[in-house]
XYZ file of C-alpha atoms in Angstrom:
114
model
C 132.886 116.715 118.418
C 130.640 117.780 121.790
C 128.041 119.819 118.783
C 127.591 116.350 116.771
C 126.807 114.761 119.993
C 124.767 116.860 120.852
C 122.883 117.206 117.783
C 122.718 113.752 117.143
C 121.020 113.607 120.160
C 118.582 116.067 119.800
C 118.003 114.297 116.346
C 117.253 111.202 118.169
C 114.815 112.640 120.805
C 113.017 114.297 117.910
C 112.859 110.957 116.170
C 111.352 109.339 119.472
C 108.977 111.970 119.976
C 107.489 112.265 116.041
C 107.575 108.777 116.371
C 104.971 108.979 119.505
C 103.022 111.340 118.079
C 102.662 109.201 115.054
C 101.403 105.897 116.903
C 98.750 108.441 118.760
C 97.740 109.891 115.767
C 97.655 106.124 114.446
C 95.432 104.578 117.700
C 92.128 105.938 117.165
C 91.451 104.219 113.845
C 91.451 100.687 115.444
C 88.991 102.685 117.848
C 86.672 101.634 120.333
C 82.642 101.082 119.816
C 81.916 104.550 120.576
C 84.999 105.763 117.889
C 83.161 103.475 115.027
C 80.059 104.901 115.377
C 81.292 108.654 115.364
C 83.414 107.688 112.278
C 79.997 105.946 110.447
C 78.073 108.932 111.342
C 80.832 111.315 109.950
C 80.694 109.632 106.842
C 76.973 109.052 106.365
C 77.209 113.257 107.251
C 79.695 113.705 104.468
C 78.184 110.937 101.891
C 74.544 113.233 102.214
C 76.015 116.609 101.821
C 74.845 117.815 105.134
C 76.840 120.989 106.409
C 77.976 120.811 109.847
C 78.235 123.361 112.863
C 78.321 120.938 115.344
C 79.765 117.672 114.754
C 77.855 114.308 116.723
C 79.385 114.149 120.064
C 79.044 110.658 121.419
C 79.052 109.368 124.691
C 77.934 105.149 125.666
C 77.738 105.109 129.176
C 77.580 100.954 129.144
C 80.045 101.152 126.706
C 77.832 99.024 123.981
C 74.697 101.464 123.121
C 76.312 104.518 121.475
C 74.458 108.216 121.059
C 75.481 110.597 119.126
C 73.968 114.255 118.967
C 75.216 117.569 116.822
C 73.250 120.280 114.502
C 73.749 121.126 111.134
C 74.084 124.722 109.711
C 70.573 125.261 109.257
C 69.814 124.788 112.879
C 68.245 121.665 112.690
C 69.446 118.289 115.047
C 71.716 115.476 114.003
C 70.800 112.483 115.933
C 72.912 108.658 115.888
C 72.032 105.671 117.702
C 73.169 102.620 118.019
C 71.824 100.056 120.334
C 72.913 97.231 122.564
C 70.376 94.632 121.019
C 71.420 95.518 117.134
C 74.897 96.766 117.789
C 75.860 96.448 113.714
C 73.263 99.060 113.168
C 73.430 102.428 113.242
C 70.666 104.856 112.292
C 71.400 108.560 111.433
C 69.010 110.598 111.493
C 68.916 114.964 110.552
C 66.076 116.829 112.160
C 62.769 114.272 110.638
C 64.816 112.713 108.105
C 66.178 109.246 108.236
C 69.926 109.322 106.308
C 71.070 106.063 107.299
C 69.590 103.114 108.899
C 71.561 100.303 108.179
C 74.791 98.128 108.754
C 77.957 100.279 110.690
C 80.347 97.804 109.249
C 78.854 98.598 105.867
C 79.639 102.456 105.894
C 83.052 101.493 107.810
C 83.927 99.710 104.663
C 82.332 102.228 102.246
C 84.707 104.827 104.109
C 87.990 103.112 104.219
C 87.857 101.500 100.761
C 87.645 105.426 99.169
């Protein structure tokens, strides 16, 4: 009787846990400001074919204007801004070349519809 106990227990504190894990896993696609803007450049990134060594790192230190820098396999800089006065923009940019200049709702929705 003391093993069933005991492994129903274990059972439940591995429930609880994978649970946890499964509402953290879960939490960062409500995200933040600075979250939605690395997810729209991701997938601008991924929509143009660009291959990645570095992926944007972002960092907002007002917590509004977001920017976003990483490099691509041929060496050359991926840039992403968005700004405090347009704040549904986002502009992605790959060395000189514009990829994306437009809504970051837009390529939210273009990403979670499939």
């Amino acid at each position: 009787m003391r093993r069933v106990t005991v492994a129903l227990g274990a059972a439940s504190v591995a429930l609880a846990l994978g649970g946890c894990s499964q509402v953290a896993a879960i939490a960062p696609v409500g995200g933040d400001r600075l979250a939605e803007v690395r997810y729209a450049a991701n997938d601008v990134l991924l929509e143009e074919g660009i291959e990645i060594l570095t992926a944007p790192v972002c960092t907002s230190p007002d917590e509004i204007a977001v920017t976003c820098e990483g490099e691509t396999m041929d060496g050359d800089p991926i840039r992403v801004e968005s700004t405090a006065d347009a704040q549904d923009d986002v502009v992605v940019t790959v060395g000189d070349r514009t990829l994306y200049d437009g809504s970051l709702l837009a390529v939210l929705d273009r990403g979670s519809s499939g």
